[in-house]
CSV table of C-alpha atoms (C1' of nucleotides) in Angstrom, one decimal:
chain,number,residue,atom,x,y,z
A,1,MET,CA,110.6,144.1,48.4
A,2,LYS,CA,112.1,142.1,45.6
A,3,PRO,CA,115.3,140.5,46.7
A,4,SER,CA,118.6,141.7,45.1
A,5,THR,CA,120.2,139.7,42.3
A,6,SER,CA,122.8,138.4,44.8
A,7,ILE,CA,120.1,137.2,47.2
A,8,GLN,CA,118.2,135.6,44.4
A,9,ASP,CA,121.3,133.7,43.5
A,10,TYR,CA,121.9,132.5,47.1
A,11,LEU,CA,118.3,131.4,47.4
A,12,LYS,CA,118.4,129.5,44.1
A,13,ARG,CA,121.6,127.7,45.1
A,14,ILE,CA,120.3,126.8,48.5
A,15,TYR,CA,117.2,125.4,46.9
A,16,GLU,CA,119.2,123.2,44.7
A,17,LEU,CA,121.6,122.1,47.4
A,18,THR,CA,118.8,121.2,49.8
A,19,GLU,CA,116.8,119.2,47.3
A,20,ASN,CA,118.3,116.1,48.9
A,21,GLY,CA,116.6,117.0,52.2
A,22,LEU,CA,119.9,118.0,53.9
A,23,PRO,CA,120.9,121.6,54.8
A,24,ALA,CA,123.4,123.3,52.5
A,25,SER,CA,126.9,123.8,53.8
A,26,THR,CA,128.7,127.1,53.7
A,27,ASN,CA,131.5,125.6,51.7
A,28,ASP,CA,129.2,124.0,49.1
A,29,LEU,CA,127.4,127.3,48.7
A,30,ALA,CA,130.6,129.2,48.3
A,31,ARG,CA,131.7,126.8,45.6
A,32,GLU,CA,128.4,127.1,43.7
A,33,LEU,CA,128.3,130.9,44.0
A,34,ASN,CA,132.0,131.5,43.2
A,35,VAL,CA,132.3,133.4,46.4
A,36,ARG,CA,134.4,132.9,49.6
A,37,PRO,CA,133.0,130.9,52.5
A,38,ALA,CA,133.2,134.0,54.7
A,39,SER,CA,131.0,135.9,52.4
A,40,VAL,CA,128.4,133.1,52.5
A,41,THR,CA,128.3,133.2,56.3
A,42,GLY,CA,127.7,136.9,56.1
A,43,MET,CA,124.9,136.6,53.6
A,44,ILE,CA,123.1,133.8,55.3
A,45,GLN,CA,123.2,135.6,58.6
A,46,LYS,CA,121.6,138.5,56.8
A,47,LEU,CA,119.0,136.3,55.1
A,48,ALA,CA,118.1,134.7,58.4
A,49,ALA,CA,117.6,138.1,60.0
A,50,GLU,CA,115.2,139.4,57.3
A,51,LYS,CA,111.6,139.7,58.3
A,52,PRO,CA,110.2,137.4,57.2
A,53,ALA,CA,113.3,135.2,57.4
A,54,LEU,CA,114.3,133.7,54.1
A,55,VAL,CA,116.5,130.9,55.5
A,56,GLU,CA,116.8,128.8,58.7
A,57,TYR,CA,120.2,128.9,60.0
A,58,GLN,CA,122.1,127.5,63.0
A,59,LYS,CA,125.8,128.2,63.3
A,60,HIS,CA,127.9,125.3,61.8
A,61,GLN,CA,124.8,123.4,61.0
A,62,GLY,CA,124.2,124.6,57.4
A,63,VAL,CA,121.2,126.4,56.0
A,64,THR,CA,117.7,125.6,54.7
A,65,LEU,CA,115.0,127.7,53.1
A,66,THR,CA,112.0,129.0,55.0
A,67,SER,CA,108.7,128.9,53.0
A,68,ALA,CA,109.3,132.6,52.1
A,69,GLY,CA,112.8,131.7,50.9
A,70,LYS,CA,111.5,128.7,48.9
A,71,ARG,CA,108.9,130.8,47.2
A,72,ALA,CA,111.5,133.4,46.2
A,73,ALA,CA,113.8,130.6,45.0
A,74,LEU,CA,111.1,129.0,42.9
A,75,GLU,CA,110.2,132.3,41.3
A,76,VAL,CA,113.8,132.6,40.1
A,77,ILE,CA,113.9,129.0,39.0
A,78,ARG,CA,110.7,129.5,37.1
A,79,HIS,CA,112.1,132.5,35.4
A,80,HIS,CA,115.3,130.6,34.5
A,81,ARG,CA,113.6,127.6,33.1
A,82,LEU,CA,111.0,129.5,31.1
A,83,LEU,CA,113.7,131.7,29.7
A,84,GLU,CA,115.8,128.7,28.6
A,85,ALA,CA,112.8,127.1,26.9
A,86,TRP,CA,112.0,130.4,25.2
A,87,LEU,CA,115.5,131.2,24.1
A,88,VAL,CA,115.7,127.7,22.5
A,89,GLN,CA,112.3,127.9,20.9
A,90,THR,CA,112.3,131.4,19.6
A,91,LEU,CA,115.9,132.4,19.1
A,92,GLY,CA,117.4,129.0,18.1
A,93,TYR,CA,119.8,128.7,21.0
A,94,SER,CA,121.1,125.2,21.6
A,95,TRP,CA,120.7,123.7,25.0
A,96,ASP,CA,124.4,124.1,25.8
A,97,GLU,CA,124.2,127.9,25.2
A,98,VAL,CA,121.1,128.9,27.0
A,99,HIS,CA,122.2,128.6,30.6
A,100,GLU,CA,124.5,131.6,30.8
A,101,GLU,CA,122.0,133.9,29.1
A,102,ALA,CA,119.1,132.8,31.3
A,103,GLU,CA,121.3,133.2,34.4
A,104,ARG,CA,121.4,137.0,33.8
A,105,LEU,CA,118.0,137.5,32.4
A,106,GLU,CA,116.2,135.6,35.2
A,107,HIS,CA,116.8,138.5,37.6
A,108,VAL,CA,115.4,141.3,35.6
A,109,ILE,CA,112.3,140.1,33.8
A,110,SER,CA,108.9,141.3,35.0
A,111,GLU,CA,106.0,139.1,36.1
A,112,ASP,CA,104.3,140.3,32.9
A,113,PHE,CA,107.2,139.1,30.8
A,114,GLU,CA,107.1,135.8,32.6
A,115,ARG,CA,103.4,135.4,31.9
A,116,ARG,CA,103.9,136.3,28.2
A,117,ILE,CA,106.6,133.8,27.5
A,118,ALA,CA,104.8,131.1,29.5
A,119,ALA,CA,101.7,131.7,27.4
A,120,ALA,CA,103.7,131.9,24.2
A,121,LEU,CA,105.2,128.6,24.9
A,122,GLY,CA,101.9,127.0,25.9
A,123,ASN,CA,102.8,126.8,29.6
A,124,PRO,CA,105.5,124.2,29.3
A,125,THR,CA,106.2,121.9,32.2
A,126,ARG,CA,109.9,121.2,31.4
A,127,ASP,CA,112.8,123.3,30.1
A,128,PRO,CA,115.1,122.2,27.3
A,129,HIS,CA,117.1,119.9,29.6
A,130,GLY,CA,113.9,118.4,30.9
A,131,GLU,CA,114.0,120.1,34.2
A,132,LEU,CA,110.6,120.7,35.7
A,133,ILE,CA,109.4,124.3,35.6
A,134,PRO,CA,107.8,125.5,38.8
A,135,THR,CA,104.1,126.4,38.3
A,136,ALA,CA,102.8,129.9,38.1
A,137,ASP,CA,101.7,129.6,41.8
A,138,LEU,CA,105.2,128.5,42.6
A,139,LYS,CA,104.8,124.8,43.4
A,140,MET,CA,107.5,122.5,42.1
A,141,PRO,CA,105.9,119.5,40.4
A,142,VAL,CA,107.2,116.1,41.5
A,143,ASP,CA,109.6,114.4,39.2
A,144,ASP,CA,108.9,110.7,38.8
A,145,THR,CA,111.6,109.9,36.3
A,146,THR,CA,114.2,107.1,36.7
A,147,PRO,CA,117.9,107.2,36.1
A,148,LEU,CA,118.8,105.4,32.9
A,149,SER,CA,121.5,103.6,34.8
A,150,SER,CA,118.9,101.6,36.6
A,151,LEU,CA,117.4,100.1,33.4
A,152,ARG,CA,118.3,96.7,32.1
A,153,ALA,CA,118.3,94.8,28.8
A,154,SER,CA,115.1,94.9,26.8
A,155,GLN,CA,113.6,97.9,28.7
A,156,SER,CA,112.3,100.8,26.6
A,157,ALA,CA,112.0,104.3,27.8
A,158,THR,CA,111.6,108.0,26.8
A,159,ILE,CA,114.2,110.4,27.9
A,160,GLN,CA,112.7,113.1,30.1
A,161,ARG,CA,115.6,114.9,31.7
A,162,VAL,CA,119.3,115.3,31.3
A,163,VAL,CA,121.2,116.6,34.3
A,164,ALA,CA,124.4,118.3,33.0
A,165,ALA,CA,125.8,121.7,33.0
A,166,ASP,CA,129.0,121.2,31.0
A,167,PRO,CA,128.5,122.5,27.4
A,168,ASN,CA,130.9,119.9,26.0
A,169,LEU,CA,129.0,117.0,27.6
A,170,LEU,CA,125.7,118.5,26.4
A,171,ARG,CA,127.0,118.8,22.8
A,172,HIS,CA,128.2,115.2,23.0
A,173,LEU,CA,124.8,114.0,24.2
A,174,ASP,CA,123.2,116.0,21.5
A,175,SER,CA,125.4,114.4,18.9
A,176,LEU,CA,124.3,111.0,20.2
A,177,GLY,CA,120.7,112.0,20.0
A,178,LEU,CA,120.2,111.7,23.7
A,179,THR,CA,117.8,114.5,24.3
A,180,PRO,CA,114.5,114.9,26.1
A,181,GLY,CA,111.6,113.3,24.2
A,182,ILE,CA,113.7,110.7,22.5
A,183,GLN,CA,112.8,107.0,22.7
A,184,ILE,CA,115.5,104.5,23.6
A,185,GLU,CA,115.8,100.8,24.2
A,186,VAL,CA,118.4,99.1,26.3
A,187,ILE,CA,120.1,96.2,24.4
A,188,GLU,CA,122.5,95.0,27.0
A,189,TYR,CA,123.8,95.6,30.5
A,190,SER,CA,127.3,94.8,31.6
A,191,GLU,CA,127.4,94.1,35.3
A,192,PHE,CA,131.2,94.5,35.4
A,193,ASP,CA,131.5,98.1,34.3
A,194,ASN,CA,127.8,99.0,34.5
A,195,ASN,CA,127.8,100.1,30.8
A,196,LEU,CA,124.5,100.1,29.0
A,197,THR,CA,124.2,99.4,25.3
A,198,VAL,CA,121.4,101.6,24.1
A,199,LYS,CA,119.6,101.9,20.9
A,200,VAL,CA,118.7,105.4,19.9
A,201,GLY,CA,116.9,105.7,16.7
A,202,ARG,CA,118.8,103.3,14.4
A,203,LYS,CA,122.1,103.8,16.2
A,204,VAL,CA,123.5,101.8,19.0
A,205,ASN,CA,125.8,103.3,21.7
A,206,VAL,CA,127.6,102.0,24.7
A,207,LEU,CA,127.1,104.4,27.6
A,208,GLY,CA,129.1,104.5,30.9
A,209,LEU,CA,127.8,105.3,34.3
A,210,ASN,CA,129.1,108.9,33.8
A,211,ILE,CA,126.3,109.3,31.3
A,212,THR,CA,123.6,106.9,32.3
A,213,THR,CA,123.3,108.5,35.8
A,214,LYS,CA,122.7,111.9,34.2
A,215,ILE,CA,119.9,110.8,32.0
A,216,PHE,CA,116.4,110.3,33.5
A,217,VAL,CA,113.7,108.4,31.7
A,218,GLU,CA,110.1,107.3,31.8
A,219,ILE,CA,110.0,103.6,31.4
A,220,GLN,CA,107.6,102.1,28.8
A,221,LYS,CA,105.0,99.9,30.4
B,1,MET,CA,135.7,145.7,30.9
B,2,LYS,CA,132.0,146.1,30.4
B,3,PRO,CA,130.7,149.2,32.3
B,4,SER,CA,128.3,148.7,35.2
B,5,THR,CA,124.6,149.1,34.8
B,6,SER,CA,124.8,152.5,36.5
B,7,ILE,CA,127.6,153.7,34.2
B,8,GLN,CA,125.6,152.4,31.2
B,9,ASP,CA,122.7,154.5,32.4
B,10,TYR,CA,124.8,157.6,32.8
B,11,LEU,CA,126.4,157.2,29.3
B,12,LYS,CA,123.0,156.7,27.7
B,13,ARG,CA,121.5,159.8,29.3
B,14,ILE,CA,124.5,161.9,28.5
B,15,TYR,CA,124.2,160.7,24.9
B,16,GLU,CA,120.6,161.8,24.8
B,17,LEU,CA,121.2,165.1,26.5
B,18,THR,CA,124.1,166.0,24.2
B,19,GLU,CA,122.3,165.2,21.0
B,20,ASN,CA,121.7,168.9,20.6
B,21,GLY,CA,125.4,169.5,20.5
B,22,LEU,CA,125.6,171.1,23.9
B,23,PRO,CA,127.3,169.5,27.0
B,24,ALA,CA,124.9,167.9,29.5
B,25,SER,CA,124.5,169.7,32.8
B,26,THR,CA,124.8,168.1,36.2
B,27,ASN,CA,121.3,169.0,37.1
B,28,ASP,CA,119.7,167.7,34.0
B,29,LEU,CA,121.5,164.4,34.3
B,30,ALA,CA,120.4,164.2,38.0
B,31,ARG,CA,116.8,164.7,36.9
B,32,GLU,CA,117.0,162.1,34.1
B,33,LEU,CA,118.7,159.6,36.3
B,34,ASN,CA,116.6,160.1,39.5
B,35,VAL,CA,119.7,160.8,41.4
B,36,ARG,CA,121.0,163.8,43.4
B,37,PRO,CA,123.3,166.3,41.6
B,38,ALA,CA,126.1,165.6,44.0
B,39,SER,CA,126.0,161.9,42.9
B,40,VAL,CA,126.2,163.0,39.3
B,41,THR,CA,129.3,165.1,40.0
B,42,GLY,CA,130.9,162.1,41.7
B,43,MET,CA,130.2,159.7,38.8
B,44,ILE,CA,131.2,162.0,36.0
B,45,GLN,CA,134.5,162.6,37.7
B,46,LYS,CA,135.0,158.9,37.9
B,47,LEU,CA,134.1,158.4,34.2
B,48,ALA,CA,136.5,161.2,33.2
B,49,ALA,CA,139.3,159.5,35.1
B,50,GLU,CA,138.8,156.1,33.5
B,51,LYS,CA,141.4,154.9,31.0
B,52,PRO,CA,140.3,155.4,28.4
B,53,ALA,CA,138.1,158.3,29.5
B,54,LEU,CA,134.4,157.9,28.8
B,55,VAL,CA,133.5,161.5,29.2
B,56,GLU,CA,135.0,164.9,28.7
B,57,TYR,CA,134.5,167.1,31.7
B,58,GLN,CA,135.4,170.6,33.0
B,59,LYS,CA,134.1,171.7,36.3
B,60,HIS,CA,130.9,173.7,36.0
B,61,GLN,CA,131.0,173.3,32.2
B,62,GLY,CA,128.9,170.2,31.8
B,63,VAL,CA,129.9,166.9,30.3
B,64,THR,CA,130.2,165.3,26.8
B,65,LEU,CA,131.0,161.8,25.7
B,66,THR,CA,134.4,160.8,24.4
B,67,SER,CA,134.4,158.4,21.4
B,68,ALA,CA,134.8,155.5,23.8
B,69,GLY,CA,131.9,156.8,25.9
B,70,LYS,CA,129.8,157.3,22.8
B,71,ARG,CA,130.5,153.8,21.6
B,72,ALA,CA,129.4,152.4,25.0
B,73,ALA,CA,126.3,154.5,24.9
B,74,LEU,CA,125.3,153.4,21.4
B,75,GLU,CA,125.8,149.8,22.4
B,76,VAL,CA,123.2,150.3,25.2
B,77,ILE,CA,120.8,152.2,23.0
B,78,ARG,CA,121.1,149.6,20.3
B,79,HIS,CA,120.2,146.9,22.9
B,80,HIS,CA,117.3,149.0,24.1
B,81,ARG,CA,115.8,149.7,20.8
B,82,LEU,CA,116.2,146.2,19.4
B,83,LEU,CA,114.6,144.9,22.6
B,84,GLU,CA,111.7,147.2,22.2
B,85,ALA,CA,111.2,146.1,18.6
B,86,TRP,CA,111.5,142.5,19.6
B,87,LEU,CA,109.2,142.6,22.6
B,88,VAL,CA,106.5,144.2,20.4
B,89,GLN,CA,106.9,141.8,17.6
B,90,THR,CA,107.3,138.5,19.4
B,91,LEU,CA,105.5,139.0,22.7
B,92,GLY,CA,102.7,141.4,21.8
B,93,TYR,CA,103.8,144.2,24.0
B,94,SER,CA,102.3,147.5,23.0
B,95,TRP,CA,104.5,150.5,22.5
B,96,ASP,CA,103.5,152.1,25.8
B,97,GLU,CA,104.6,149.0,27.7
B,98,VAL,CA,108.0,148.1,26.3
B,99,HIS,CA,110.1,150.9,27.6
B,100,GLU,CA,110.4,149.7,31.2
B,101,GLU,CA,111.1,146.2,30.3
B,102,ALA,CA,113.8,147.1,27.8
B,103,GLU,CA,115.3,149.5,30.4
B,104,ARG,CA,116.2,146.5,32.6
B,105,LEU,CA,117.0,143.9,29.9
B,106,GLU,CA,119.3,146.2,27.9
B,107,HIS,CA,122.1,145.9,30.5
B,108,VAL,CA,122.2,142.1,30.7
B,109,ILE,CA,121.8,140.7,27.2
B,110,SER,CA,124.9,139.2,25.5
B,111,GLU,CA,126.2,140.3,22.1
B,112,ASP,CA,125.1,136.9,20.9
B,113,PHE,CA,121.5,137.7,22.0
B,114,GLU,CA,121.7,141.1,20.3
B,115,ARG,CA,122.8,139.5,17.1
B,116,ARG,CA,120.0,136.9,17.3
B,117,ILE,CA,117.2,139.3,17.8
B,118,ALA,CA,118.5,141.7,15.2
B,119,ALA,CA,118.6,138.8,12.7
B,120,ALA,CA,115.2,137.5,13.8
B,121,LEU,CA,113.7,140.9,13.1
B,122,GLY,CA,115.5,141.3,9.8
B,123,ASN,CA,117.9,144.0,11.1
B,124,PRO,CA,115.4,146.7,11.6
B,125,THR,CA,116.5,150.4,11.4
B,126,ARG,CA,113.8,151.8,13.7
B,127,ASP,CA,112.2,150.7,17.0
B,128,PRO,CA,108.4,150.7,17.6
B,129,HIS,CA,108.5,154.4,18.3
B,130,GLY,CA,110.4,155.0,15.1
B,131,GLU,CA,113.6,155.9,16.8
B,132,LEU,CA,116.7,154.9,14.8
B,133,ILE,CA,118.6,151.9,16.0
B,134,PRO,CA,122.3,152.2,16.0
B,135,THR,CA,124.0,149.9,13.5
B,136,ALA,CA,125.9,146.7,14.5
B,137,ASP,CA,129.1,148.7,14.1
B,138,LEU,CA,127.7,151.3,16.5
B,139,LYS,CA,127.1,154.2,14.1
B,140,MET,CA,123.9,156.2,14.6
B,141,PRO,CA,122.1,156.7,11.3
B,142,VAL,CA,121.1,160.3,10.5
B,143,ASP,CA,117.5,161.1,10.9
B,144,ASP,CA,116.1,163.2,8.1
B,145,THR,CA,112.5,163.4,9.4
B,146,THR,CA,110.5,166.6,9.7
B,147,PRO,CA,108.3,167.6,12.6
B,148,LEU,CA,104.6,167.3,11.7
B,149,SER,CA,104.2,170.8,13.1
B,150,SER,CA,106.1,172.3,10.1
B,151,LEU,CA,103.7,170.9,7.5
B,152,ARG,CA,100.9,172.9,5.9
B,153,ALA,CA,97.6,172.4,4.1
B,154,SER,CA,97.6,169.8,1.4
B,155,GLN,CA,101.0,168.2,2.3
B,156,SER,CA,101.0,164.4,2.6
B,157,ALA,CA,103.5,162.5,4.7
B,158,THR,CA,104.4,159.2,6.3
B,159,ILE,CA,104.8,159.1,10.1
B,160,GLN,CA,108.3,157.9,10.9
B,161,ARG,CA,108.9,158.7,14.5
B,162,VAL,CA,106.9,159.6,17.6
B,163,VAL,CA,108.8,161.2,20.5
B,164,ALA,CA,107.0,160.5,23.7
B,165,ALA,CA,107.6,158.6,26.8
B,166,ASP,CA,104.3,159.0,28.6
B,167,PRO,CA,102.2,155.8,28.3
B,168,ASN,CA,99.0,157.8,28.4
B,169,LEU,CA,100.0,160.0,25.5
B,170,LEU,CA,101.2,156.9,23.6
B,171,ARG,CA,97.9,155.2,24.0
B,172,HIS,CA,96.1,158.3,22.9
B,173,LEU,CA,98.2,158.6,19.8
B,174,ASP,CA,97.7,154.9,19.1
B,175,SER,CA,93.9,155.3,19.4
B,176,LEU,CA,94.1,158.1,16.8
B,177,GLY,CA,96.1,155.9,14.5
B,178,LEU,CA,99.1,158.1,14.7
B,179,THR,CA,101.8,155.5,14.6
B,180,PRO,CA,105.0,155.0,12.5
B,181,GLY,CA,104.4,153.8,9.0
B,182,ILE,CA,101.0,155.5,8.7
B,183,GLN,CA,100.1,157.9,5.9
B,184,ILE,CA,98.6,161.2,6.7
B,185,GLU,CA,97.5,164.4,4.9
B,186,VAL,CA,97.3,167.9,6.3
B,187,ILE,CA,93.9,169.4,5.6
B,188,GLU,CA,94.2,172.7,7.3
B,189,TYR,CA,96.6,174.8,9.3
B,190,SER,CA,95.5,177.5,11.8
B,191,GLU,CA,98.0,180.2,12.2
B,192,PHE,CA,96.4,181.4,15.4
B,193,ASP,CA,96.8,178.3,17.5
B,194,ASN,CA,99.1,176.4,15.2
B,195,ASN,CA,96.6,173.5,15.1
B,196,LEU,CA,96.8,171.1,12.2
B,197,THR,CA,93.7,169.4,10.8
B,198,VAL,CA,95.0,166.0,9.7
B,199,LYS,CA,93.5,163.1,7.8
B,200,VAL,CA,94.5,159.7,9.1
B,201,GLY,CA,92.9,156.9,7.2
B,202,ARG,CA,89.3,158.0,6.8
B,203,LYS,CA,89.3,160.0,10.0
B,204,VAL,CA,90.1,163.6,10.5
B,205,ASN,CA,91.6,165.1,13.7
B,206,VAL,CA,92.7,168.5,14.9
B,207,LEU,CA,96.1,168.3,16.5
B,208,GLY,CA,97.7,170.9,18.7
B,209,LEU,CA,101.4,171.8,18.9
B,210,ASN,CA,101.7,169.5,21.9
B,211,ILE,CA,101.2,166.6,19.5
B,212,THR,CA,102.5,167.9,16.2
B,213,THR,CA,105.9,168.7,17.5
B,214,LYS,CA,106.3,165.1,18.8
B,215,ILE,CA,105.5,163.4,15.5
B,216,PHE,CA,108.2,163.3,12.8
B,217,VAL,CA,107.3,162.5,9.2
B,218,GLU,CA,108.7,162.0,5.8
B,219,ILE,CA,107.0,164.3,3.4
B,220,GLN,CA,105.6,162.9,0.2
B,221,LYS,CA,107.3,164.3,-2.9
C,1,DC,C1',140.8,110.5,73.6
C,2,DT,C1',143.8,113.6,71.7
C,3,DT,C1',145.6,115.8,67.8
C,4,DA,C1',145.5,117.2,63.0
C,5,DA,C1',142.8,118.7,59.3
C,6,DA,C1',138.9,120.8,57.4
C,7,DA,C1',135.0,123.7,57.8
C,8,DT,C1',133.0,127.7,59.5
C,9,DT,C1',132.7,132.1,61.7
C,10,DT,C1',134.5,136.7,63.2
C,11,DA,C1',136.7,140.9,62.6
C,12,DG,C1',138.2,144.3,59.9
C,13,DT,C1',138.7,146.3,54.8
C,14,DC,C1',137.4,147.6,50.2
C,15,DT,C1',134.6,149.2,46.2
C,16,DT,C1',130.5,150.9,44.1
C,17,DA,C1',127.1,154.1,44.0
C,18,DC,C1',124.3,156.4,46.4
C,19,DC,C1',123.0,160.3,50.1
C,20,DT,C1',123.0,165.0,53.0
C,21,DA,C1',124.9,169.3,54.3
C,22,DA,C1',127.9,172.8,53.5
C,23,DA,C1',130.9,175.5,50.5
C,24,DT,C1',131.8,177.6,46.2
C,25,DA,C1',130.9,179.2,41.6
C,26,DA,C1',127.9,180.9,38.0
C,27,DT,C1',124.0,183.3,36.5
C,28,DT,C1',120.2,186.6,37.0
C,29,DT,C1',118.0,190.3,39.1
C,30,DT,C1',117.8,194.8,40.8
D,1,DA,C1',128.0,196.0,39.9
D,2,DA,C1',126.3,194.1,44.1
D,3,DA,C1',122.9,191.0,45.8
D,4,DA,C1',120.2,187.1,45.4
D,5,DT,C1',119.2,182.9,43.3
D,6,DT,C1',120.5,178.7,41.2
D,7,DA,C1',123.8,175.3,39.9
D,8,DT,C1',127.7,172.7,41.0
D,9,DT,C1',131.1,170.7,43.8
D,10,DT,C1',133.4,169.1,48.1
D,11,DA,C1',133.3,166.6,52.3
D,12,DG,C1',131.9,163.1,55.0
D,13,DG,C1',128.5,159.1,55.5
D,14,DT,C1',125.8,154.8,54.5
D,15,DA,C1',124.5,150.2,52.6
D,16,DA,C1',125.5,146.0,49.8
D,17,DG,C1',128.3,142.6,49.0
D,18,DA,C1',132.4,141.1,48.3
D,19,DC,C1',137.5,140.1,50.3
D,20,DT,C1',141.6,138.5,53.6
D,21,DA,C1',143.4,137.0,57.8
D,22,DA,C1',142.8,135.2,62.2
D,23,DA,C1',140.0,132.6,65.5
D,24,DT,C1',137.0,129.0,66.5
D,25,DT,C1',134.4,124.8,66.0
D,26,DT,C1',133.6,120.3,64.0
D,27,DT,C1',135.2,116.1,62.1
D,28,DA,C1',138.4,112.6,61.2
D,29,DA,C1',142.6,110.0,62.2
D,30,DG,C1',145.6,107.7,65.0
DNA sequence: CTTAAAATTTAGTCTTACCTAAATAATTTT
DNA sequence: AAAATTATTTAGGTAAGACTAAATTTTAAG
């Protein structure tokens, strides 16, 4: 049986919160899902009791996904990211507008729809923010990008991924030309405030940690 | 507040069942919605009690939409028909495949999404089956088409609308070339079985009432 | 190591939207 | 016009998934 929309949301958030290898806490999940902690406890107990179990759960120890749970989560994430790519490409959405729409659509599209948009887009590997799209057989590719914050003067790189949800920040980055696929070069590093002076096209900007830790790049050899 | 998916479904079905001017019966609604009659009674009582009321309801007398209810129904129908048009045009769905997908998507797309696909399609007036699409200000255009069954020998017409839900029938009609936009000419009428012999392109087919009452045309002057 | 604070869980409700079974009303048949 | 059939409504339940308030466990501070 296909999990309910609520369950899909729980699994997706648990996936995201456990990407660091640690179990997800009740509180963090509650915050991400805009739900009270007590509701989270109830739901994860239910998910742990499903057959097959979707999560691994020990009281007070947080929650992780089982392989069945991870598969279900990746399915939703694949839907979400393909939808974002597709909304941007075919309907002219900007990257700060797509999230909300994809958030609702991801739960209702058919596998046929998924295949059609994936094919129409040429089976893309990243969404408009540069996030990796799980493959059709539900494996998450490994991301080998580097945070911009770790680059130093004279290094060149291509922006691969921008990790930000706030539409205002996204619009700001867009206005600076800091979007996936763009080439940049680090002009200067300040060890005092960790600012990076970065050349983007013909413009030069000074970026703080707040931004440079959210941009992931592939360094030019 | 936006009505729930269930309520949207009820309103849409009530709209369809009352297009003939008569109130919709509990039983008919139950059949259309795949729900038990008792559930329908419960829901329509609730809809009649909303402020503003979405339906007009007298015990045992069936149900009709109020203007607020009709507006909500037309919104859903507009979503559905635009989605069908769009799935066919941009993702290569055939007209026998789109219904199911649109049925789920119609409840979750934003007004922004609606505007974008309407614009992308050039504000179409009919969906792939030829059904009229409610306008952006939620008026249903009047349909002035004629059932093919009422034509007689030597009359020519353009197919405007095909009223059928069964995918097998739709595929059959497609294979005969009987789709919206196509020109046809009636060669012969049989008053005994009401069959029409119809020329479609260079082919000639004999069509029974079962088909000719489901195809609506605009007669050539 | 004990206490205060924070996080988590339990227990008990609520809402939505469905269900079945039984009761009532409307319609059709005889 | 009464009886039988069909349609509709009422009454009482259930399952999901949320909530609040209270109890408990864990963690952090002194």
